[in-house]
Coordinates of C-alpha atoms and ligand atoms in Angstrom, one line a residue:
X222 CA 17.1 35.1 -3.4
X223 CA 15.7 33.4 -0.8
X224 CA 13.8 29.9 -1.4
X225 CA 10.2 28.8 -0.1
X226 CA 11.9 24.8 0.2
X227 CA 14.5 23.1 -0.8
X228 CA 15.1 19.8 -2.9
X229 CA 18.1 17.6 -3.2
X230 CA 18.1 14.6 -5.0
X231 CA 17.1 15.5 -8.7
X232 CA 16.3 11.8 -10.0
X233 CA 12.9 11.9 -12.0
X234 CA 10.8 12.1 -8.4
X235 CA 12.9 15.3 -6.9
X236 CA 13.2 16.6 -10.1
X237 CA 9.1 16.7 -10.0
X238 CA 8.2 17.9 -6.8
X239 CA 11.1 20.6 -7.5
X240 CA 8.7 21.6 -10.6
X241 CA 5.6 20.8 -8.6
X242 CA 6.3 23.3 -6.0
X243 CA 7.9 25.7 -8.8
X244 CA 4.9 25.6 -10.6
X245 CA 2.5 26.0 -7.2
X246 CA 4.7 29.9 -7.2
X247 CA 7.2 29.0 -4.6
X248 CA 11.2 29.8 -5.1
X249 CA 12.4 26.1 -4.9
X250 CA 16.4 25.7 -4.1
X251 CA 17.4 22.4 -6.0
X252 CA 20.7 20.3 -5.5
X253 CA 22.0 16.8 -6.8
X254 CA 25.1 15.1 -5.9
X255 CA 26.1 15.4 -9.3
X256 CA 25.4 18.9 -10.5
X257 CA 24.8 18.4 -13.9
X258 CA 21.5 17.0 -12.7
X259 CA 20.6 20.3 -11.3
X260 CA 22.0 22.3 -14.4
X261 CA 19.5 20.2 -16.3
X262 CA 17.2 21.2 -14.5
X263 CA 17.1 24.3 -14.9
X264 CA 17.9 24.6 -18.3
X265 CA 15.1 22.5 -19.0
X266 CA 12.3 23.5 -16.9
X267 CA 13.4 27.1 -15.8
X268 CA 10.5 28.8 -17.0
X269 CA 8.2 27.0 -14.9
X270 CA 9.0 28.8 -11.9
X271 CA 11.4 30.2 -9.8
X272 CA 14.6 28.1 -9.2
X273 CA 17.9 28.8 -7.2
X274 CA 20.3 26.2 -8.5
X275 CA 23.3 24.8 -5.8
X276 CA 25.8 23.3 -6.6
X277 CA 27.5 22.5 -3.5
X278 CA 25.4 21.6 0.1
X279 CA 26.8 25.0 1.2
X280 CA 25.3 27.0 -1.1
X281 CA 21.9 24.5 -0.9
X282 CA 21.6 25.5 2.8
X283 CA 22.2 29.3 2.3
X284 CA 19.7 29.8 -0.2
X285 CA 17.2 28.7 2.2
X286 CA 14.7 31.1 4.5
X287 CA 14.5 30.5 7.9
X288 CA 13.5 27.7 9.5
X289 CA 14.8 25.7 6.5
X290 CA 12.6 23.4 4.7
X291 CA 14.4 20.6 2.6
X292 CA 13.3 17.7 0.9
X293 CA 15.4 15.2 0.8
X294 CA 14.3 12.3 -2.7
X295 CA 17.5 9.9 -3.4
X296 CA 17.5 6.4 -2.9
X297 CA 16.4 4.6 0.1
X298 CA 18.8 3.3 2.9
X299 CA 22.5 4.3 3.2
X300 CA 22.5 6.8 0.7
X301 CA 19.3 8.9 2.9
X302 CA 21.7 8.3 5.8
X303 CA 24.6 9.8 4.5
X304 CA 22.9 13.0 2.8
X305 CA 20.9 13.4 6.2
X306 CA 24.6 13.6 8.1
X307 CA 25.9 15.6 5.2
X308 CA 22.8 18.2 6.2
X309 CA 22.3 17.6 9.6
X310 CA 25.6 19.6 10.4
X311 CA 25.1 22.5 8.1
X312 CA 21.8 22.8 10.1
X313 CA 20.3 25.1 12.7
X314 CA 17.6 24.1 15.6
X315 CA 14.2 24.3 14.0
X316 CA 14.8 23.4 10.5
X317 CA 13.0 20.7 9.4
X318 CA 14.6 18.0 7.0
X319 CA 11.6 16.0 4.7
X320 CA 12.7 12.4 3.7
X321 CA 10.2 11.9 0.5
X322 CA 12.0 8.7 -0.2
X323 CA 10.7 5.0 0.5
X324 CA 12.3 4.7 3.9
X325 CA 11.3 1.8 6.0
X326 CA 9.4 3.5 9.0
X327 CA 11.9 1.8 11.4
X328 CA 14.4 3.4 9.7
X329 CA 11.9 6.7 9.7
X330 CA 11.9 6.1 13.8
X331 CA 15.6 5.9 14.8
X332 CA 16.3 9.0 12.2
X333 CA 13.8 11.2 13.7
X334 CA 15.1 10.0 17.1
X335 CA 18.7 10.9 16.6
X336 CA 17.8 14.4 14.3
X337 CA 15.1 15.6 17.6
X338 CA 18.5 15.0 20.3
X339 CA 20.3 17.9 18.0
X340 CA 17.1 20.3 17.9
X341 CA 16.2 19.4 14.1
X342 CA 12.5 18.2 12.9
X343 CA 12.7 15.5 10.9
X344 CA 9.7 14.8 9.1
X345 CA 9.5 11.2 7.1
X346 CA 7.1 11.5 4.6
X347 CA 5.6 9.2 2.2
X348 CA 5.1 10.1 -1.4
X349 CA 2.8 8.0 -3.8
X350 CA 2.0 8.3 -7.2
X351 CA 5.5 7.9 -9.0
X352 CA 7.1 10.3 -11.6
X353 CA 3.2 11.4 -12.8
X354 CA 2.1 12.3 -9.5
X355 CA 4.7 13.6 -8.4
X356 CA 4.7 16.5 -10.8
X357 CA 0.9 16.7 -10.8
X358 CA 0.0 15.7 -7.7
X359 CA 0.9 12.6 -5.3
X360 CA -1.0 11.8 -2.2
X361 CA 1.5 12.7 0.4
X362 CA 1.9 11.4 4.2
X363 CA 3.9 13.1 6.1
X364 CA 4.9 12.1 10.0
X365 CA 7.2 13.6 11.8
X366 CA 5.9 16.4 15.0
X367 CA 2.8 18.7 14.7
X368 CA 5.1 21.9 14.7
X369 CA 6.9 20.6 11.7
X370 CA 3.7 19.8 9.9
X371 CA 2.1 23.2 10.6
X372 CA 5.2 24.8 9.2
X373 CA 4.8 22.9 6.0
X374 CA 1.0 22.1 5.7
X375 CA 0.6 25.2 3.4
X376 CA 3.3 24.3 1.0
X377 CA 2.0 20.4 1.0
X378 CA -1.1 21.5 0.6
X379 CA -0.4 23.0 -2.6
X380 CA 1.3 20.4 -4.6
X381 CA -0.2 17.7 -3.6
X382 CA -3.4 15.7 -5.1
X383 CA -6.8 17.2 -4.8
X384 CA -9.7 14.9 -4.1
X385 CA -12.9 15.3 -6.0
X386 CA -14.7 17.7 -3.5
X387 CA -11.1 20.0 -3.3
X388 CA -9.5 18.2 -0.5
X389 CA -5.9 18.5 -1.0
X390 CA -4.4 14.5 -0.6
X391 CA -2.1 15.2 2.7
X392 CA -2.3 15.3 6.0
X393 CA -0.2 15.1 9.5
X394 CA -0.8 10.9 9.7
X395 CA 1.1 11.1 13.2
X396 CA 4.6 11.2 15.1
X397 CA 8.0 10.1 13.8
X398 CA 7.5 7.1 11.6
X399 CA 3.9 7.0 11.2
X400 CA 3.7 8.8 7.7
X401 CA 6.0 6.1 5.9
X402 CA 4.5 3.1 7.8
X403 CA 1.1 4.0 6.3
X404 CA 3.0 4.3 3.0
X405 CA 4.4 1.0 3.3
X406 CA 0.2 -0.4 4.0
X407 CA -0.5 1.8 1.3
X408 CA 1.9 -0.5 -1.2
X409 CA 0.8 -3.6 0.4
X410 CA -2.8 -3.1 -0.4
X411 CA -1.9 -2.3 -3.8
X412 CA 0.3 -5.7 -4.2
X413 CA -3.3 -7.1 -2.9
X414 CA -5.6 -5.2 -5.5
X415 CA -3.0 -6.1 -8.6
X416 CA -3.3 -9.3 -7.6
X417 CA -7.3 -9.6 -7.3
X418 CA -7.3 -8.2 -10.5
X419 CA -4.7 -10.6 -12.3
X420 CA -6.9 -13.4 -10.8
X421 CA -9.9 -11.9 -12.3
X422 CA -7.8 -11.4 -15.1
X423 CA -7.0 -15.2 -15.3
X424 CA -10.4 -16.7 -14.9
X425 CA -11.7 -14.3 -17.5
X426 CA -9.4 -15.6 -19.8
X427 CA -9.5 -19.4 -18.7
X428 CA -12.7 -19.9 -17.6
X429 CA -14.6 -17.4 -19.5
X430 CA -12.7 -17.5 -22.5
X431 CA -12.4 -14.0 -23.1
X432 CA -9.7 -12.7 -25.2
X433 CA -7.7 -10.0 -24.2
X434 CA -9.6 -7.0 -25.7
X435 CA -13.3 -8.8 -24.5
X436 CA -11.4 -8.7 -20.7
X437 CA -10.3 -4.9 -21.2
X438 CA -13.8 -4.5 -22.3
X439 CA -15.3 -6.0 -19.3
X440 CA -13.2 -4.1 -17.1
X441 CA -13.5 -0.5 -18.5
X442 CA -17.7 -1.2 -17.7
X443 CA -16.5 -2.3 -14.2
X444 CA -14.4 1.1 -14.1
X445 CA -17.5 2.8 -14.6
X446 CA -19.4 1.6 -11.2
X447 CA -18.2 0.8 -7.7
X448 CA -14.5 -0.8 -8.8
X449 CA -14.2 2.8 -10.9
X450 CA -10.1 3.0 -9.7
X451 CA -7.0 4.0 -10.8
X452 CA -5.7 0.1 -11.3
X453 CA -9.0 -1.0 -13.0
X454 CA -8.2 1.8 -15.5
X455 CA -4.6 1.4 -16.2
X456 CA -5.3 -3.0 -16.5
X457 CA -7.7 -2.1 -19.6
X458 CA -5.5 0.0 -20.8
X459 CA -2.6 -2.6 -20.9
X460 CA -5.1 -5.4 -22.4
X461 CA -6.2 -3.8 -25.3
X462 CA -2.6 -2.6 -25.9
X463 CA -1.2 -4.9 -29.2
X464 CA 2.5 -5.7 -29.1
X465 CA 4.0 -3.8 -32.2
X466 CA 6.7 -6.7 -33.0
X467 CA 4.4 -9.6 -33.2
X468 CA 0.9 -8.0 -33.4
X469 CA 0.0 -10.4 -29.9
X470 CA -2.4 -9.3 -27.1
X471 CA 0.9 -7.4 -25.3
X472 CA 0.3 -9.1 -22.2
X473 CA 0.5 -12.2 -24.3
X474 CA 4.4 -11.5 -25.0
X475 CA 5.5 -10.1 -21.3
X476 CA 7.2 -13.0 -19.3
X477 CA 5.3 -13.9 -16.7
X478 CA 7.0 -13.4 -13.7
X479 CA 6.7 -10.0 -11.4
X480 CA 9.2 -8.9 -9.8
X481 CA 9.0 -6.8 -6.7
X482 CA 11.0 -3.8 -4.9
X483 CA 10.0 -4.8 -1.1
X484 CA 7.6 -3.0 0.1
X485 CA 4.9 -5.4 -0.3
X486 CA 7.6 -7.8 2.0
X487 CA 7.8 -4.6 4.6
X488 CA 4.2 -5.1 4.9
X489 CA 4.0 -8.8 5.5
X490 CA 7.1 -8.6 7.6
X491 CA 5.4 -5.9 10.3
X492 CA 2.3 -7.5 10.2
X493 CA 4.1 -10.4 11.2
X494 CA 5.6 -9.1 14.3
X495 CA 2.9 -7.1 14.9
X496 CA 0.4 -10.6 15.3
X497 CA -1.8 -8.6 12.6
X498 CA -3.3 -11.0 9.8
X499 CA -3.3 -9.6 6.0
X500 CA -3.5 -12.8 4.1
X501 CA -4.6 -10.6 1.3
X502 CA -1.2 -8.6 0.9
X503 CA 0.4 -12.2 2.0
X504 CA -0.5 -14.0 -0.6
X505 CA 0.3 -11.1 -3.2
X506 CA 3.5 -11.2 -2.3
X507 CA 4.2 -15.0 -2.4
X508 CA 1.9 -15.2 -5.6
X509 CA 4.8 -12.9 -7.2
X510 CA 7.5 -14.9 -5.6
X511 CA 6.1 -18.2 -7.1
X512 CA 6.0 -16.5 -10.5
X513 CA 9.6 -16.1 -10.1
X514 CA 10.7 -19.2 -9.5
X515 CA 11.2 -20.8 -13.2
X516 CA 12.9 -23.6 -11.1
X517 CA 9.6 -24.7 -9.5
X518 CA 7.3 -24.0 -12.3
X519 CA 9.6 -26.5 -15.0
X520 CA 9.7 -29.0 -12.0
X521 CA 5.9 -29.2 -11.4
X522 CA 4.6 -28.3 -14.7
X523 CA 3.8 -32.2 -15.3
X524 CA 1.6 -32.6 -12.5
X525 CA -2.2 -33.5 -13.2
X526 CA -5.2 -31.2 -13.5
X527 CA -8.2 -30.2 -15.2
X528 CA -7.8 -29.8 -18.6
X529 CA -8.8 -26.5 -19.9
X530 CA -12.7 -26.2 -20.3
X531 CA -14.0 -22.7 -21.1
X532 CA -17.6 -22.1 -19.9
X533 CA -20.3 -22.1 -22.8
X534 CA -20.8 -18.4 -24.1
X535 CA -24.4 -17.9 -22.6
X536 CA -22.5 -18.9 -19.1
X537 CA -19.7 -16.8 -19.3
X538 CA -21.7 -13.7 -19.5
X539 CA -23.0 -15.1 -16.2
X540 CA -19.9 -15.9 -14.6
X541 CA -18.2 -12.4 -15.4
X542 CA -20.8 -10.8 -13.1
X543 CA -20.1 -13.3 -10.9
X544 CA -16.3 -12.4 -10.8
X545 CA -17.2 -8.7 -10.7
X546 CA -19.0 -9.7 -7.2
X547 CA -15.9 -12.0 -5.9
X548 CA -13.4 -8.7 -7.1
X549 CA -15.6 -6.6 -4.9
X550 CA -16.0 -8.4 -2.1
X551 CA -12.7 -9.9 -1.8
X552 CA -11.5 -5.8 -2.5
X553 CA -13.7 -4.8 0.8
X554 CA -11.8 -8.0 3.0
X555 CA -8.3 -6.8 1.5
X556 CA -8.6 -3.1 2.5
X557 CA -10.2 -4.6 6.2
X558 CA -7.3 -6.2 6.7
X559 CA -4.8 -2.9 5.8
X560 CA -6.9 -0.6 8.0
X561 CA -6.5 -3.4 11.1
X562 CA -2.6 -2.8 10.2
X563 CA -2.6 0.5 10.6
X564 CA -5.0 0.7 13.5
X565 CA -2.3 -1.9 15.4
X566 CA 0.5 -0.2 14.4
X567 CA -1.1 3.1 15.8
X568 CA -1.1 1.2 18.8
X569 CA 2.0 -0.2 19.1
X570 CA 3.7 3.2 18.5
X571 CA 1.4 5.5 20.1
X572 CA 0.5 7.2 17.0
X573 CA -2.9 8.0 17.0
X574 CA -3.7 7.8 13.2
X575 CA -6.9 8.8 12.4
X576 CA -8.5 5.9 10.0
X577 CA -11.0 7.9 7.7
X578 CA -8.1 10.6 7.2
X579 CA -6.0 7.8 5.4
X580 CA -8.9 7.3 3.1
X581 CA -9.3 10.9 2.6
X582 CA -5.7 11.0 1.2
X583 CA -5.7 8.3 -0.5
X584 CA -8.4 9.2 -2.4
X585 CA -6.3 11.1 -5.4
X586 CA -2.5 11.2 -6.4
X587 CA -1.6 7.4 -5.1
X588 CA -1.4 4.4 -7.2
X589 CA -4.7 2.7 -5.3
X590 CA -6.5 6.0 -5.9
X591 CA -10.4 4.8 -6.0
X592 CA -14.0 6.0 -6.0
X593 CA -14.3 3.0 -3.2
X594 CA -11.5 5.5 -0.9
X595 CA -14.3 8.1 -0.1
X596 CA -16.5 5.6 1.5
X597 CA -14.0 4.4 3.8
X598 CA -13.5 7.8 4.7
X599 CA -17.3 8.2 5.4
X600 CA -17.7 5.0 6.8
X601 CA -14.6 6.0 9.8
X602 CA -16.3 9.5 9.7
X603 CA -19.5 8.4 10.9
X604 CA -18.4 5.5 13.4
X605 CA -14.9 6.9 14.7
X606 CA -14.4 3.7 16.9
X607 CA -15.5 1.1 14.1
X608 CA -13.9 -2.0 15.2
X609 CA -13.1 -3.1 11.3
X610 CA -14.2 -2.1 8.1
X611 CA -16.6 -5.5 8.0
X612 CA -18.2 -4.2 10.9
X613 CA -19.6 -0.8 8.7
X614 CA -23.1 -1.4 7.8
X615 CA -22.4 -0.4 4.3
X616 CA -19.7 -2.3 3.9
X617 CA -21.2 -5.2 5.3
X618 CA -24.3 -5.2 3.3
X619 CA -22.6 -5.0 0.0
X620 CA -19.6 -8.3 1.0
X621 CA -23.3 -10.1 2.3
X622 CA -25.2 -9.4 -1.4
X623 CA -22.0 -10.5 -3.0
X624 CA -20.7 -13.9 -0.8
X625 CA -22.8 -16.3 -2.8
X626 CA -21.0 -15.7 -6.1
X627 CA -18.2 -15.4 -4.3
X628 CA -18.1 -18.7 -3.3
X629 CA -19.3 -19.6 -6.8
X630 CA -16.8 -18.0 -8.3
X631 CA -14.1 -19.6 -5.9
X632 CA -15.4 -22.9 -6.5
X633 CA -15.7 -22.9 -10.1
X634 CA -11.6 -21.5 -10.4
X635 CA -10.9 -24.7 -8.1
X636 CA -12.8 -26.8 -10.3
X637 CA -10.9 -25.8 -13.2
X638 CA -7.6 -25.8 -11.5
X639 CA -7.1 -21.7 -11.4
X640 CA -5.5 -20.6 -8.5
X641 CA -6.9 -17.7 -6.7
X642 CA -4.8 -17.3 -3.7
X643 CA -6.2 -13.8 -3.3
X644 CA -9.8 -14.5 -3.9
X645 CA -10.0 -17.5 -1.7
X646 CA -7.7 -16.2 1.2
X647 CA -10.3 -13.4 1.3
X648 CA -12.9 -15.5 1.6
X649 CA -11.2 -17.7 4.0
X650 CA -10.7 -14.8 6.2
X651 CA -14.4 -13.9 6.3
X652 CA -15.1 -17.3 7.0
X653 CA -13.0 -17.3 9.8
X654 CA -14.2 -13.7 10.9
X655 CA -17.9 -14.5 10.9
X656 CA -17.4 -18.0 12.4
X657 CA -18.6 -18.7 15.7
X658 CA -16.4 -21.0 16.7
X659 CA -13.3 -21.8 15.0
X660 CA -10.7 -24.8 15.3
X661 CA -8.4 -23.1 16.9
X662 CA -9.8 -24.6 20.2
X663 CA -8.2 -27.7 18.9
X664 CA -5.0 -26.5 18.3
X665 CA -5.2 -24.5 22.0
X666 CA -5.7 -28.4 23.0
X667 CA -3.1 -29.6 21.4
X668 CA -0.4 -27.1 22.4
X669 CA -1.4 -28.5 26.0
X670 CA -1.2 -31.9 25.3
X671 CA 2.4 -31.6 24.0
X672 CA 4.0 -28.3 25.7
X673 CA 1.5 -27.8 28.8
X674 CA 1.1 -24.1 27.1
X675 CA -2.3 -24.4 29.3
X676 CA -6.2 -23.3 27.5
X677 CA -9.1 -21.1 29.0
X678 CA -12.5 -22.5 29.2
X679 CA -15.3 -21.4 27.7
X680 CA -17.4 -21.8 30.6
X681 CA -15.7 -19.9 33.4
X682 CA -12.7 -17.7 34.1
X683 CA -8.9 -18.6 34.1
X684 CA -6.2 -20.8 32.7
X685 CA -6.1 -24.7 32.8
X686 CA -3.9 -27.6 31.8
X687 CA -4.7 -31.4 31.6
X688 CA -2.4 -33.9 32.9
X689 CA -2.4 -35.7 29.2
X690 CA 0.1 -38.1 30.4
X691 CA -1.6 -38.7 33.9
X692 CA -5.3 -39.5 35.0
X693 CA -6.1 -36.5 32.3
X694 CA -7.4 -34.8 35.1
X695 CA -7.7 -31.2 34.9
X696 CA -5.5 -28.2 37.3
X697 CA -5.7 -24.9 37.4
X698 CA -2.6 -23.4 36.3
X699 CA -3.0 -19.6 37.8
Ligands
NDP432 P1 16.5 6.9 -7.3 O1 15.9 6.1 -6.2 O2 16.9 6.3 -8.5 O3 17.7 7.7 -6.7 C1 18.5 8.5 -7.5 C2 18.9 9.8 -6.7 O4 19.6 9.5 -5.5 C3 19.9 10.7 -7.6 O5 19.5 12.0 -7.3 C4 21.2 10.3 -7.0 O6 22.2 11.3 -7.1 C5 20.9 10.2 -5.5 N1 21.8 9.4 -4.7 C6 22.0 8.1 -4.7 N2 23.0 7.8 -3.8 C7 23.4 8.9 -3.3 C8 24.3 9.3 -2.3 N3 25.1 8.3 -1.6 N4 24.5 10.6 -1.9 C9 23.8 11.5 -2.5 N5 22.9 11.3 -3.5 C10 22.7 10.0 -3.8 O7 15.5 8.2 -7.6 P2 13.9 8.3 -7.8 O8 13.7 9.7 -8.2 O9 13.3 7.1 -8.5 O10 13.4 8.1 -6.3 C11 13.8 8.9 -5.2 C12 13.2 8.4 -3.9 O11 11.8 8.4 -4.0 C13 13.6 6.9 -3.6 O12 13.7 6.8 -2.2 C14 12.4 6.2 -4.1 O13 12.2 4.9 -3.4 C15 11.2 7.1 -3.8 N6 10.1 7.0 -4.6 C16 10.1 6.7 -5.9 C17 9.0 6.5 -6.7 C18 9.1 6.3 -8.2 O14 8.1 6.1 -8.8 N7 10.3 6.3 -8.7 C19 7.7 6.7 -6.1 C20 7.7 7.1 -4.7 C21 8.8 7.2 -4.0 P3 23.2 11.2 -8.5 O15 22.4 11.9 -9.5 O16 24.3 12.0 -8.0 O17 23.5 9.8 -8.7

């Protein structure tokens, strides 16, 4: 037999696609460094499709058709290096090797670089949607060339997510690297929304005085209108979930303190070097880093603040509507600010990624899958060059209606002393964004005054410095 594709790297995601594709009628080869993983495999789920089991890389690489199509899930870094070289150089010209792993898109870049030299595509593709989607669907973005896209499209197609109007959840994001950097925004946005929800979460609790089940409550009606997401679901889900052992709210009994696997740090990192500002993701990732550090926490746990004052009942009602608004609004900013990423990295790398296609795919099978995803698509759709999400009429109406309770909401979590780095860096941002003039003329000023980095005017054309440590008069420094 012949197989449609192949899979190595049989850990609970390759072991799912394997079925996925299995079950979508193709012949799937599957192989795992250690071969009892494969043998389990089939023993397990042979009757789901049609698998060719290979034991050594050998046999993986003759059971495949011509051009050969293999997937490649094991763990990100070295070990993708090595199994690359292992397959590389049992490879022809015109196969096509699929990395479904996490891969940083750098890495992504220098891997497709060095496979295209020895005639091979090499197509980095990232999968979301963990073990679940994976077998039922994950939103999948592939990069890599057009040719290697074509030759798979049908095949992706098929197993992957399908949108609510039939839309299959993939598409060809752009060359080399671009599939796994959209990934990596994808992750970052979502480190973003699970914080924005936590902080809604917190001054639910705090400020509302909800209980647990009351804030599961509240967000399964917000589930069923414009915050209606995968997240929103899953959040009520864990808050009316009672721990077994003690009979507490569960997330009563979870240590508080998230841990993290470093994509959300990818994100920050890029849009660091690439001069692109997502506070939003930012300040996800630091708010889990704080959690972490028990050290800080015991040494500052003294300082002074309010004392906890829950709102009367009648203004709680109030002030969860209010919190839907800030959620909302502060949702639109954070999703803004990933779109700007990928529109500079498209720059930056040449890769031409089509905006309201990313929304189109994320719209099922990922982790930040949302009803809110099909208007971004829309919203792209209908303005191709759209400077920013803020800038969509839409969009801009809805983050108008809600900025007063925004601000309320902001306001009242500083007045009780809950932070909301999320809620108020999103605000801060749209602050900024709609302000007509900001400070940073000031600090422009200053960089002059101390390392003659010169200023423009705002008056007329060209680049100045003042002789701070002279008669202050002004030169022209062009
Ligand atoms: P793991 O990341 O835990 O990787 C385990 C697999 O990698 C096993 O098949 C293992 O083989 C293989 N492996 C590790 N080192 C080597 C090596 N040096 N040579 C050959 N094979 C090696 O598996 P997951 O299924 O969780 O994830 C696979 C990929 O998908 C990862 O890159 C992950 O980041 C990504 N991913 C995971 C998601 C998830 O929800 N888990 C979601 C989206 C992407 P062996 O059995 O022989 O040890």
């Amino acid at each position: 037999t012949t197989a449609h594709i192949g899979v190595t790297g049989l850990a609970v995601m390759g072991r799912n696609l394997a079925r996925n594709f299995a079950r979508n009628g193709y012949t799937v080869a599957v192989h795992n460094r250690t071969a009892t993983r494969t043998r389990d495999l089939v023993r397990d789920f042979g009757d789901e499709g049609s698998f060719v089991a290979a034991e050594t890389a050998e046999e993986f690489v003759a059971a495949l058709e011509r051009p050969r199509r293999l997937i490649i899930m094991v763990k990100a870094g070295a070990p993708t290096d090595a199994v690359i070289d292992e397959f590389a150089a049992l490879l022809e010209p015109g196969d096509v090797i699929i990395d479904g792993g996490n891969a940083h898109y750098a890495d992504t870049r220098r891997r497709e670089a060095d496979l295209r030299e020895r005639g091979l595509h090499f197509v980095g593709a990232g999968i979301s949607g963990g073990e679940e989607g994976a077998l039922h669907g994950p939103s999948i973005m592939p990069g890599g060339s057009a040719e290697a896209y074509e030759s798979l499209r049908p095949m992706l197609e098929s197993i992957a997510a399908k949108a609510e109007d039939g839309t299959p959840c993939t598409t060809h994001v752009g060359p080399d690297g671009a599939g796994h950097f959209v990934k990596m925004v994808h992750n970052g946005i979502e480190y973003a929304d699970m914080q924005l929800i936590g902080e809604a979460y917190h001054l639910l609790r705090d400020v509302a005085g909800f209980s647990p089940a009351r804030v599961a409550e509240t967000f399964r009606q917000w589930n069923t209108g414009r915050l209606d997401s995968y997240l929103i679901e899953i959040t009520a889900e864990v808050l009316s979930h009672t721990d077994a052992e003690t009979g507490k709210p569960f997330v009563d009994v979870v240590a508080d303190q998230a841990e993290q696997k470093g994509t959300g740090r990818w994100t920050v990192q890029t849009a660091l070097d690439l001069g692109v500002p997502v506070s939003g993701i930012a300040e996800a990732v630091f708010a889990r880093s704080l959690s972490g550090h028990t050290d800080l926490r015991s040494a500052s746990g003294h300082l002074p603040g309010p004392a906890a004052s829950p709102l009367a009942p009648e203004e709680a009602e109030r002030f969860a509507e209010k919190v839907e608004q800030a959620l909302y609004a502060s949702k639109i900013t954070s999703y803004a600010q990933g779109w700007n990423m990928i529109r500079s990295g498209s720059d930056e790398f040449g890769w031409g990624i089509d905006p309201g296609a990313v929304g189109a795919i994320w719209r099922a099978g990922c982790i930040i899958r949302a009803a809110f995803l099909d208007r971004i698509r829309s919203a792209f759709a209908a303005r191709p060059d759209l400077p920013t999400l803020l800038a969509d009429d839409h969009f801009g109406k809805e983050i108008g209606e809600a900025q007063a309770d925004w601000r309320s909401v902001v306001a009242t979590a500083v007045g009780h002393g809950v932070p909301v780095p999320g809620f108020s860096a999103a605000l801060a941002s749209y602050d900024a964004l709609r302000s007509e003039r900001l400070p940073a003329s000031l600090t422009q000023a200053q960089r002059d005054f101390f390392g003659a980095h010169t200023y423009r005017r705002t008056d007329r054309d060209g680049s100045f410095h003042t002789l701070w440590g002279g008669d202050r008069s002004e030169v022209s420094s062009d």
